[in-house]
mmCIF file of N, CA and C in Angstrom:
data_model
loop_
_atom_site.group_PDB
_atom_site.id
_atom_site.type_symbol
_atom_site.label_atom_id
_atom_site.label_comp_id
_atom_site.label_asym_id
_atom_site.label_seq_id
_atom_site.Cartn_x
_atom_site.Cartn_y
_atom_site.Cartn_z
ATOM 1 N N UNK A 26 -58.007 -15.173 -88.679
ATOM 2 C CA UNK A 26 -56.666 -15.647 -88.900
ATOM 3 C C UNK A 26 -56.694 -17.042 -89.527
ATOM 4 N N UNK A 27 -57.752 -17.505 -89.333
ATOM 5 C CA UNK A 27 -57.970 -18.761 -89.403
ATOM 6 C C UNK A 27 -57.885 -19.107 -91.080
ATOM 7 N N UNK A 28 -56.947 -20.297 -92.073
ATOM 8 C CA UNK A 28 -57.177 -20.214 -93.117
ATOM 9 C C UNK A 28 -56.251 -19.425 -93.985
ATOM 10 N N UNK A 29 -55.163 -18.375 -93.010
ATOM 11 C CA UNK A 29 -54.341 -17.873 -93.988
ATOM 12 C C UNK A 29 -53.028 -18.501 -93.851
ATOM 13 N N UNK A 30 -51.979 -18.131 -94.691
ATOM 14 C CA UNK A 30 -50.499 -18.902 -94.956
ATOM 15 C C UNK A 30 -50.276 -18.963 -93.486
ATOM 16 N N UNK A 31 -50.042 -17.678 -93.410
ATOM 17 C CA UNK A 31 -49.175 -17.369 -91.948
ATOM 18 C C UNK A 31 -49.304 -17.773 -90.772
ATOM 19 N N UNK A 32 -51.343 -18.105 -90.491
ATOM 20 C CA UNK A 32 -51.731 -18.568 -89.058
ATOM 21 C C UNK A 32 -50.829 -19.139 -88.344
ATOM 22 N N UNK A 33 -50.157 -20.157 -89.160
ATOM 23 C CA UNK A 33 -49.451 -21.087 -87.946
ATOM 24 C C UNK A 33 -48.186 -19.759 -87.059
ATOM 25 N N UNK A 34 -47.744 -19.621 -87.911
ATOM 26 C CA UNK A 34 -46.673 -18.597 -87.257
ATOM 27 C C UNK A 34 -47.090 -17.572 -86.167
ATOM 28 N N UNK A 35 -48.497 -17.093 -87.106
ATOM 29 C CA UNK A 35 -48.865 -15.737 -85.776
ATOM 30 C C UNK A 35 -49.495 -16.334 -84.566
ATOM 31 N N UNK A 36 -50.472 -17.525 -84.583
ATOM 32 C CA UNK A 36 -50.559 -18.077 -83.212
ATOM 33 C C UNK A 36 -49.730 -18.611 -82.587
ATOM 34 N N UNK A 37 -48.288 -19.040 -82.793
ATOM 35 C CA UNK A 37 -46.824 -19.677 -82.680
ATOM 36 C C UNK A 37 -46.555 -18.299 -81.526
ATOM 37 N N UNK A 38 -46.557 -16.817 -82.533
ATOM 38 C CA UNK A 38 -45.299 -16.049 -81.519
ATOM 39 C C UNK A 38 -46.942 -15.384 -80.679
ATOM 40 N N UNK A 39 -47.997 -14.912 -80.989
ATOM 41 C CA UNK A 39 -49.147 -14.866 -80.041
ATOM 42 C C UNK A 39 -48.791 -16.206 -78.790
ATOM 43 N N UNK A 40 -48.697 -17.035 -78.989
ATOM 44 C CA UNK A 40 -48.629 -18.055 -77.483
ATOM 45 C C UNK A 40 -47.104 -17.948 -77.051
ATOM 46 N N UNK A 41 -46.325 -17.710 -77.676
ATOM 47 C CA UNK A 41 -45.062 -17.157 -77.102
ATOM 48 C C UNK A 41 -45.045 -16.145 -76.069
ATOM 49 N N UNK A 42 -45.998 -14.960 -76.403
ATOM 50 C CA UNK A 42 -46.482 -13.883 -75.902
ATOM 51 C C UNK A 42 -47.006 -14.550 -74.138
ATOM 52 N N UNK A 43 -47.984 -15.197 -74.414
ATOM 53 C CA UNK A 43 -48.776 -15.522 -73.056
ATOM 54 C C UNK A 43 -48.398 -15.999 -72.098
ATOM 55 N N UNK A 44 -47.157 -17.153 -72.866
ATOM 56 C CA UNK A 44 -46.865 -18.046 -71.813
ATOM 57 C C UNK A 44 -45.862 -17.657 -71.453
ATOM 58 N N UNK A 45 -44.890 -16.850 -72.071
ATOM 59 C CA UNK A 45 -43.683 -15.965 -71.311
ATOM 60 C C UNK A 45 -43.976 -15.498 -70.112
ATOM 61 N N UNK A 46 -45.237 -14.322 -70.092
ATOM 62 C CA UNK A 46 -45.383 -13.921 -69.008
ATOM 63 C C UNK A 46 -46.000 -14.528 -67.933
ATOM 64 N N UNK A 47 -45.921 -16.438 -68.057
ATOM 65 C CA UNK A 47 -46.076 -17.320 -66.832
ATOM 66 C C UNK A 47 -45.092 -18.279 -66.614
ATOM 67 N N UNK A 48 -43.883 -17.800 -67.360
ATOM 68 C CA UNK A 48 -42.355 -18.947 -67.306
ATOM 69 C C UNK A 48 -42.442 -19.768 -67.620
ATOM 70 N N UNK A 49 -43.295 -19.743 -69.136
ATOM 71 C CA UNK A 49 -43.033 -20.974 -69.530
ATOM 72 C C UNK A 49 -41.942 -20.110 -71.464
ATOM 73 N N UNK A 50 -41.295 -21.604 -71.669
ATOM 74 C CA UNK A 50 -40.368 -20.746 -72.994
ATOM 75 C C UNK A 50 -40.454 -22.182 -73.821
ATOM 76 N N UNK A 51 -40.420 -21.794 -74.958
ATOM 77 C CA UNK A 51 -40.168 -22.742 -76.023
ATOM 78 C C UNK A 51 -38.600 -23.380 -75.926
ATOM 79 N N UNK A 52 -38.961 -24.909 -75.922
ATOM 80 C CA UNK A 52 -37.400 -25.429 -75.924
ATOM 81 C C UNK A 52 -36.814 -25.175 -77.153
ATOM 82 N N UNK A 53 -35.329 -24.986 -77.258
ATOM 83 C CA UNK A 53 -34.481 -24.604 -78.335
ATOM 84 C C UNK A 53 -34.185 -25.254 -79.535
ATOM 85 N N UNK A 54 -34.314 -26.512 -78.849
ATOM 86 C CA UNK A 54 -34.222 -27.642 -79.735
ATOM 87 C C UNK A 54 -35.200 -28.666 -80.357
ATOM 88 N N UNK A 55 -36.187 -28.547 -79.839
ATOM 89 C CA UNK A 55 -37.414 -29.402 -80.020
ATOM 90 C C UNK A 55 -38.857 -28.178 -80.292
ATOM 91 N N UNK A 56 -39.435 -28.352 -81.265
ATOM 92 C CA UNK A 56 -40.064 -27.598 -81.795
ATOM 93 C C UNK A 56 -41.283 -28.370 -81.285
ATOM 94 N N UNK A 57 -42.202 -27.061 -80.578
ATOM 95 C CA UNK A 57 -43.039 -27.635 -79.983
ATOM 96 C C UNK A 57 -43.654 -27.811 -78.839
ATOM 97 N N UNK A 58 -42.357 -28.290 -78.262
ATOM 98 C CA UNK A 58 -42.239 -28.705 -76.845
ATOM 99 C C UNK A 58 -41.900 -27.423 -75.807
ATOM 100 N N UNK A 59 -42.759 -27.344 -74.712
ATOM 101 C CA UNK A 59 -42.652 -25.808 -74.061
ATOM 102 C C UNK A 59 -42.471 -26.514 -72.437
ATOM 103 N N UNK A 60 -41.155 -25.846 -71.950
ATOM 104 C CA UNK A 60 -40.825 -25.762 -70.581
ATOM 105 C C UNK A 60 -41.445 -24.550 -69.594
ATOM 106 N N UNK A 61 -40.776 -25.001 -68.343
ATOM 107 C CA UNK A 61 -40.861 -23.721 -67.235
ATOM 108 C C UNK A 61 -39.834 -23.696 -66.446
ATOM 109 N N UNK A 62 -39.703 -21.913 -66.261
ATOM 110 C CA UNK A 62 -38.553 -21.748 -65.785
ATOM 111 C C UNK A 62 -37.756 -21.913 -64.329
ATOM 112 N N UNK A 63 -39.112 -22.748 -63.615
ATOM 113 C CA UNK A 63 -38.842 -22.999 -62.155
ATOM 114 C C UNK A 63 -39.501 -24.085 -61.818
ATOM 115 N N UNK A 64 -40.506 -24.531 -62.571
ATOM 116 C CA UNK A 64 -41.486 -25.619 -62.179
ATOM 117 C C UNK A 64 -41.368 -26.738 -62.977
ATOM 118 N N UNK A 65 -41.084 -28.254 -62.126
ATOM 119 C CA UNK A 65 -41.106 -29.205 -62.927
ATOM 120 C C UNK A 65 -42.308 -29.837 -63.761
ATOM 121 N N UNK A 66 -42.671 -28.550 -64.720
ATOM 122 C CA UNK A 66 -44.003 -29.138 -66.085
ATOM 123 C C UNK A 66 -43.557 -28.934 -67.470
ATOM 124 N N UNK A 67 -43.782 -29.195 -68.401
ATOM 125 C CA UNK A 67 -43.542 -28.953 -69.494
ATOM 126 C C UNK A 67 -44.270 -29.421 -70.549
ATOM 127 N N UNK A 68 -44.408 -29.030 -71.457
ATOM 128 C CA UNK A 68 -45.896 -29.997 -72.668
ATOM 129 C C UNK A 68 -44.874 -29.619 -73.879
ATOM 130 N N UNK A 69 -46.016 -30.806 -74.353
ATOM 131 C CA UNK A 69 -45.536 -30.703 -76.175
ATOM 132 C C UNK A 69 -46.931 -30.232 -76.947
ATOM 133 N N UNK A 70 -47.056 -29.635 -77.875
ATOM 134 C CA UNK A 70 -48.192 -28.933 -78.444
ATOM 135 C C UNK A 70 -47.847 -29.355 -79.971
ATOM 136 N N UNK A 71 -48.917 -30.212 -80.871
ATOM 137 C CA UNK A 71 -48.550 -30.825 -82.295
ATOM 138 C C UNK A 71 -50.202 -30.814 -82.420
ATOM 139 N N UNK A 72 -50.063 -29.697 -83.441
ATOM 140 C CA UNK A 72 -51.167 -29.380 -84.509
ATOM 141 C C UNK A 72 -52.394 -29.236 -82.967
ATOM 142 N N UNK A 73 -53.229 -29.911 -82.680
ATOM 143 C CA UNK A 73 -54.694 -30.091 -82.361
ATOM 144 C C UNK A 73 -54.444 -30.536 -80.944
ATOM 145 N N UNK A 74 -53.287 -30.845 -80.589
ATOM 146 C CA UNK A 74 -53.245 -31.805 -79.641
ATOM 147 C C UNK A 74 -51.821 -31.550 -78.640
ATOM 148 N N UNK A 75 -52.136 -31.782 -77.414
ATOM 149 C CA UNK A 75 -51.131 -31.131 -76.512
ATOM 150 C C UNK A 75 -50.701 -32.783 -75.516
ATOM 151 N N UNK A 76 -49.311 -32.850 -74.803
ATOM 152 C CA UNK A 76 -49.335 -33.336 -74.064
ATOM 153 C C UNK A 76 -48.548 -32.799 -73.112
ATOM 154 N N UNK A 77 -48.982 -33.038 -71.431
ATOM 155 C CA UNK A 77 -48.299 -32.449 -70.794
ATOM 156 C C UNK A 77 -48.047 -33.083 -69.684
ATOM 157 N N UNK A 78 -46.599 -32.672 -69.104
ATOM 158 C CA UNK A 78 -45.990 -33.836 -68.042
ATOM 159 C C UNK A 78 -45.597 -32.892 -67.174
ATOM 160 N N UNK A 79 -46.498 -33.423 -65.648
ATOM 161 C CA UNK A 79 -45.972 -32.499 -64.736
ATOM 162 C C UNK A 79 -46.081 -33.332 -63.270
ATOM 163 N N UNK A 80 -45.146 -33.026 -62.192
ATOM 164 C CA UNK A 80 -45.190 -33.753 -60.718
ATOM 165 C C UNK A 80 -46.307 -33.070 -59.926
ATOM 166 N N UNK A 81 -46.348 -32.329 -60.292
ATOM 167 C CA UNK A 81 -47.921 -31.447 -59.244
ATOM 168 C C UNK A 81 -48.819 -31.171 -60.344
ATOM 169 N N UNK A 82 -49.742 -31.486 -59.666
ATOM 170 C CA UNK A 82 -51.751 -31.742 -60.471
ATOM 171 C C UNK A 82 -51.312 -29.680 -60.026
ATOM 172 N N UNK A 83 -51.383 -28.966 -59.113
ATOM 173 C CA UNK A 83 -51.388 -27.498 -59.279
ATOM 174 C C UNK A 83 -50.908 -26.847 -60.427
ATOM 175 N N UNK A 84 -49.907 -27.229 -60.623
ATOM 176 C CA UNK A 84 -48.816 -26.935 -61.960
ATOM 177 C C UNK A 84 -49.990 -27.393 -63.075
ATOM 178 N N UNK A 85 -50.224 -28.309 -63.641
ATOM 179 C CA UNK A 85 -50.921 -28.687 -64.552
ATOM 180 C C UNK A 85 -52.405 -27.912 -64.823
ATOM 181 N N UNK A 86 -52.965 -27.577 -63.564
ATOM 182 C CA UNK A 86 -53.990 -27.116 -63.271
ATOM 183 C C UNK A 86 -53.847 -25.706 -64.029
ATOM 184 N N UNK A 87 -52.834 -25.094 -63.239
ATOM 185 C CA UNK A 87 -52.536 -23.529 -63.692
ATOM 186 C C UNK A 87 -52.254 -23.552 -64.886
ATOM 187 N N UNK A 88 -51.805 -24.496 -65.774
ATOM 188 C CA UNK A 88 -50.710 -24.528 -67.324
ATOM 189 C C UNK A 88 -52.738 -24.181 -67.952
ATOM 190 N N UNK A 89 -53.405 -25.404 -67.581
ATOM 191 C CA UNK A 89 -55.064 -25.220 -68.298
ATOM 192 C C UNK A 89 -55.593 -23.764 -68.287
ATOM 193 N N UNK A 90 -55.674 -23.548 -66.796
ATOM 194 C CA UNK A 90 -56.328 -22.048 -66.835
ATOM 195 C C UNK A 90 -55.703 -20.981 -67.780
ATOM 196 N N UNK A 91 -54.343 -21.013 -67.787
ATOM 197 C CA UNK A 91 -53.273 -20.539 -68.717
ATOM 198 C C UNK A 91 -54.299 -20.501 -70.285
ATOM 199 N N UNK A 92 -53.882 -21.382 -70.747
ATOM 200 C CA UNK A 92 -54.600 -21.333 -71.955
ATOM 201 C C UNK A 92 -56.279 -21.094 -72.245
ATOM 202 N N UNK A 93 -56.998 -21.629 -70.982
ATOM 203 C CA UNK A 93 -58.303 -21.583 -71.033
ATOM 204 C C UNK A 93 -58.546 -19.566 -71.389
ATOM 205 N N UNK A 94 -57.628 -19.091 -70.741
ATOM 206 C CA UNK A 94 -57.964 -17.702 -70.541
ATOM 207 C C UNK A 94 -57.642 -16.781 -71.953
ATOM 208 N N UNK A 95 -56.198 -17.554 -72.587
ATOM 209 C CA UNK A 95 -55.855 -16.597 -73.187
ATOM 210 C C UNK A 95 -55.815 -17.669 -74.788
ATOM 211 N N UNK A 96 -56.537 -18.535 -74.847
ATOM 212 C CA UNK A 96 -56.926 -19.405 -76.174
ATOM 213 C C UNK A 96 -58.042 -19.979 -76.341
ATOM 214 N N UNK A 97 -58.452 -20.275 -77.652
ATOM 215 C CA UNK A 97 -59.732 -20.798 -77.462
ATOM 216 C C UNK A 97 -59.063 -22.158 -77.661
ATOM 217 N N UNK A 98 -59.659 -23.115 -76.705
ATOM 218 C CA UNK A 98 -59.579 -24.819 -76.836
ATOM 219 C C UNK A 98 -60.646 -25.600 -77.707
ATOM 220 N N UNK A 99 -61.903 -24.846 -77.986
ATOM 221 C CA UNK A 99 -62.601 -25.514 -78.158
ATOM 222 C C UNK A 99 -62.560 -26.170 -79.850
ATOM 223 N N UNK A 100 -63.049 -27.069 -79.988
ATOM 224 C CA UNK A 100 -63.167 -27.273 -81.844
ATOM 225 C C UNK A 100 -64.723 -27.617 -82.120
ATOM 226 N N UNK A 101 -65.134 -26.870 -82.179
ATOM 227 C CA UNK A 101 -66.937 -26.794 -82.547
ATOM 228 C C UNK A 101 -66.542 -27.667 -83.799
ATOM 229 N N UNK A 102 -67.310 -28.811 -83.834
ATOM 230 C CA UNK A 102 -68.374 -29.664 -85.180
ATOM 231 C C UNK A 102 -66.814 -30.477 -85.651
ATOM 232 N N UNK A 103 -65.176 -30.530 -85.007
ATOM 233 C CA UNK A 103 -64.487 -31.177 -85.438
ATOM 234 C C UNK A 103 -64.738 -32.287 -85.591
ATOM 235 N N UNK A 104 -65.268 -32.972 -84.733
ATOM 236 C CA UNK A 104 -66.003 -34.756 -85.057
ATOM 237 C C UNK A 104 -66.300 -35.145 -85.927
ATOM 238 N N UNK A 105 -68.092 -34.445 -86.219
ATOM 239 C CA UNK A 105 -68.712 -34.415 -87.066
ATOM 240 C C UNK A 105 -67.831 -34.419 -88.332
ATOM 241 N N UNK A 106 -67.139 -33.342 -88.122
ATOM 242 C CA UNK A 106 -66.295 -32.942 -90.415
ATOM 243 C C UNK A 106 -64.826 -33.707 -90.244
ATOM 244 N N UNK A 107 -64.711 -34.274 -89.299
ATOM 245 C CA UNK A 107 -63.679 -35.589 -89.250
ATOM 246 C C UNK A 107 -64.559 -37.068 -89.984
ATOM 247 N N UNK A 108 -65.494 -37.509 -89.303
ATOM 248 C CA UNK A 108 -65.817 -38.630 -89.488
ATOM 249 C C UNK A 108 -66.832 -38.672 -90.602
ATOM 250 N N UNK A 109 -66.655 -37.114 -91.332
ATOM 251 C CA UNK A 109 -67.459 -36.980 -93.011
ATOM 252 C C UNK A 109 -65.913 -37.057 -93.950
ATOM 253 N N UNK A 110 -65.116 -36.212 -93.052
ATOM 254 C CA UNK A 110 -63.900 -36.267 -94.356
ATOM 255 C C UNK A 110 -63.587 -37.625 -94.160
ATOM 256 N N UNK A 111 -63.381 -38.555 -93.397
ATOM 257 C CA UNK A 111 -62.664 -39.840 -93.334
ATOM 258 C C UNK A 111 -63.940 -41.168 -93.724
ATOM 259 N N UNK A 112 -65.261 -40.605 -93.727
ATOM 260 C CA UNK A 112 -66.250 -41.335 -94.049
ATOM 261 C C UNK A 112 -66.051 -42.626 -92.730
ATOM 262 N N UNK A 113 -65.944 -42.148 -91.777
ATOM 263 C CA UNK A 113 -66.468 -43.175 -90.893
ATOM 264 C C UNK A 113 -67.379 -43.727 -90.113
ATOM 265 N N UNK A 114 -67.988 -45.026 -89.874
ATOM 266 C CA UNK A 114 -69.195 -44.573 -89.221
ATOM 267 C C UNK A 114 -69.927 -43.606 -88.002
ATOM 268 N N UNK A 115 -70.404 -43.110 -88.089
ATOM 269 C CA UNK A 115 -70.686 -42.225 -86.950
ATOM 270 C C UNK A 115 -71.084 -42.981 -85.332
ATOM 271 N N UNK A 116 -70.745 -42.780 -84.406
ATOM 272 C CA UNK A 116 -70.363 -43.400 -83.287
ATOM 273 C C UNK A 116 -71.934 -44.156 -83.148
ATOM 274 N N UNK A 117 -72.169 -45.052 -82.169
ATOM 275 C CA UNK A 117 -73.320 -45.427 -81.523
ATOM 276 C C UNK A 117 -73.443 -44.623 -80.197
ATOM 277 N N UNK A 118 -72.133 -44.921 -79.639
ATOM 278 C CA UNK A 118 -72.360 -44.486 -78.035
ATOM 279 C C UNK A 118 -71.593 -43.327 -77.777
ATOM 280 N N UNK A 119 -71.986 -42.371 -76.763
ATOM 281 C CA UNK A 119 -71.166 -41.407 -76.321
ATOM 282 C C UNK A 119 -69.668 -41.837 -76.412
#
């Protein structure tokens, strides 16, 4: 999927899919930003990067496993072909 026009869209209604069936819904007005339908958590999701605000570490906990299960998180070698496309120096320290 990766690389075509559409990706953004089909992983858009694919995570629509997942997280419905754990109450969570896309807010109406804010693109992006995903609620729940009983629990005070909610995140914002922009390009690469997620943030998420919640009163219980459980809630937050479950939102991870959530995605851990049904997305891949990982970005193999993004660093690396970041700090070649931006030509920056490459780190010293962890």
């Amino acid at each position: 999927m990766y690389g075509l026009p559409q990706a953004g869209i089909l992983a858009n209604q694919q995570l629509q899919k997942t997280l419905a069936k754990h109450g969570f819904y896309p807010s109406r007005h804010t693109p992006g930003y995903w609620k729940h339908t009983n629990k005070p958590i909610s995140f914002c999701l922009v390009v690469y990067d997620f943030l998420v605000k919640y009163t219980n570490k459980n809630d937050a906990n479950q939102l991870l496993k959530i995605l851990q299960d049904n997305c891949d998180l990982s970005m193999p070698a993004y660093v690396p072909a970041a700090i070649n496309k931006f030509q920056h120096p490459h780190p010293t320290k962890p």
